[in-house]
Amino acid sequence: MTSYTQTLTRDELDGRAAKAAVAAMIAALFAGSTALTPLYVIYKQVFGFSQVTLTLVYAVYVVGNLGALLFLGRVSDVIGRRPAALAAMVVAVVSALFFLFAENLAWLDIARILSGLGIGVGAGAGTAWLAELIEGKDKSRAAIITTSTNFIGLGAGALMAGLLAQYAPWPLRLTFVVYLALLALVALLIWRTRETVSSPGRLVDVSLRPRLSVPDNIRAQFVAPAVTGFGAMALVGFYAALAPSILAQQLHVTNHAEAGGLFFELSIVAAATIVGTARLSARFTMLAALALMIPAVALVVAAQIYASMALMIVATAVCGVAGALGYRGGLQVVNQIAPADRRAEVVSAFFICCFCGNALPVIGIGVLSSLANATVASLAFAGMIIVFSPVALGFGAKYAR
C-alpha cells in the first residue's frame, strides 16, 4: 500500500511538472512577441521609420503565424508534441538573435516573422499537449491554463523589456540577452517532459499542403469562437502595437517602464479574469466579451481625447477583461468540439483567426495615424468594434450552443 501511494504521488508530481513545463513554454514564446512593445518608440527613433512602418513591423509577424498554422498546423499530431515544441523553441532562439544584433528594419522584419513562426508551431502543439496531459474529459482546464499563461507571458515580456529599457544599459540588446537565457531554461524543461502522442511518425510524413481545415460536422459550431477570438485579439493587438505611441504623443508619458507596465496591467487583468471565471460556461464568456468590447474602446478614445492616464488605466483593465473572456471562451469551445486526432489542426485554425485579428486592424490604424492623427485612428478602430460586436453577438447568441 505504501509503495502504491508513493508511486501515485510521484506520478502526480510528474504530471504537474509536465503541465508546468508546457505552460512555461507557451508563456515564454508569447513573451517574445511583446518584448518589443515598449521598445517600438526607441526603434522608431534609432532607425528613423514612420508610424506606418512601426505598425507593419508589429503586424508582419502574422506572416510567420499563418505560415506555421497553414503549412504546419498538424505537425505535432504527426511527429509528437515534444519534437514540435522543441522546434518552436529553436525558431524562437533564432528570432531573438536577430533582434539582438538588429542593424536595420530588415532585421526586425525577419525577427518578427520568425517569432510568429515559432509561436504558431508552439501554441498549437502546446495547447494540444496540455489537453492530453490533463486527465478526464473536461478540457476546460486546458483552455484556462493555456490562455492564462499566454497572457502572463505577453505581460511579462512587455514589463521586462520596459524595465530594462528604462533602468538598464543597452535597451535594445539586454532584453534579448535575458530572453535567450529564459528560452534555454524552458527548452531544457520541455526536453524532459513526457510525450503524449502514442505513435509519433517522422517529419517526412507531414504534408506541407496548405490546410485551413475544420471538420464538416463542427464548422457551424466553430464560427462563433472564431469571430470572438478575432475581436478579442484585435483589442490586444491595438495595445501591443500602439499604446506606447499613444502614451508618448497624447498622454505625454515617455517612461518605457510605464509603457511596458500598461500592457502588463492588461495581461495580468486578463489572466486573473480567466482564472476567476473558470466556472462560467464558454458560451457566456464569449457573449460577455463581445458586449464589453464597445465600452472598452470607448474608454480608450476618451483617455486620448482628455489626455487622462486614469482613464487609460481603466480602459486597459476593461480591454483585459474583454480580451480574456473572448480568447478563453473561444479556445475552450474549440478544445471541446475538436476530434482528438485532429485537435492541433482545429486549434491552429482558431489561432489563425486570432492572429489575423491581432495584426490586420493594427495596420489600418497605423495608416490612419499617419494620414490624420492617433485619435482619429482610434475612433475608426472604435467604429469597427461597434459595428463588429453587435453582429458577432447576435450570431453567437444564435449558434454558440
mmCIF file of C-alpha atoms in Angstrom, residues 17 123 195 201 231 326 399:
data_model
loop_
_atom_site.group_PDB
_atom_site.id
_atom_site.type_symbol
_atom_site.label_atom_id
_atom_site.label_comp_id
_atom_site.label_asym_id
_atom_site.label_seq_id
_atom_site.Cartn_x
_atom_site.Cartn_y
_atom_site.Cartn_z
ATOM 1 C CA ALA A 17 5.731 19.181 -13.690
ATOM 2 C CA ALA A 123 0.994 27.413 -29.485
ATOM 3 C CA GLU A 195 5.364 12.685 -24.923
ATOM 4 C CA GLY A 201 5.725 9.474 -37.027
ATOM 5 C CA GLY A 231 -12.298 40.601 -31.925
ATOM 6 C CA GLY A 326 -13.232 36.190 -25.680
ATOM 7 C CA TYR A 399 -25.274 29.445 -32.870
#
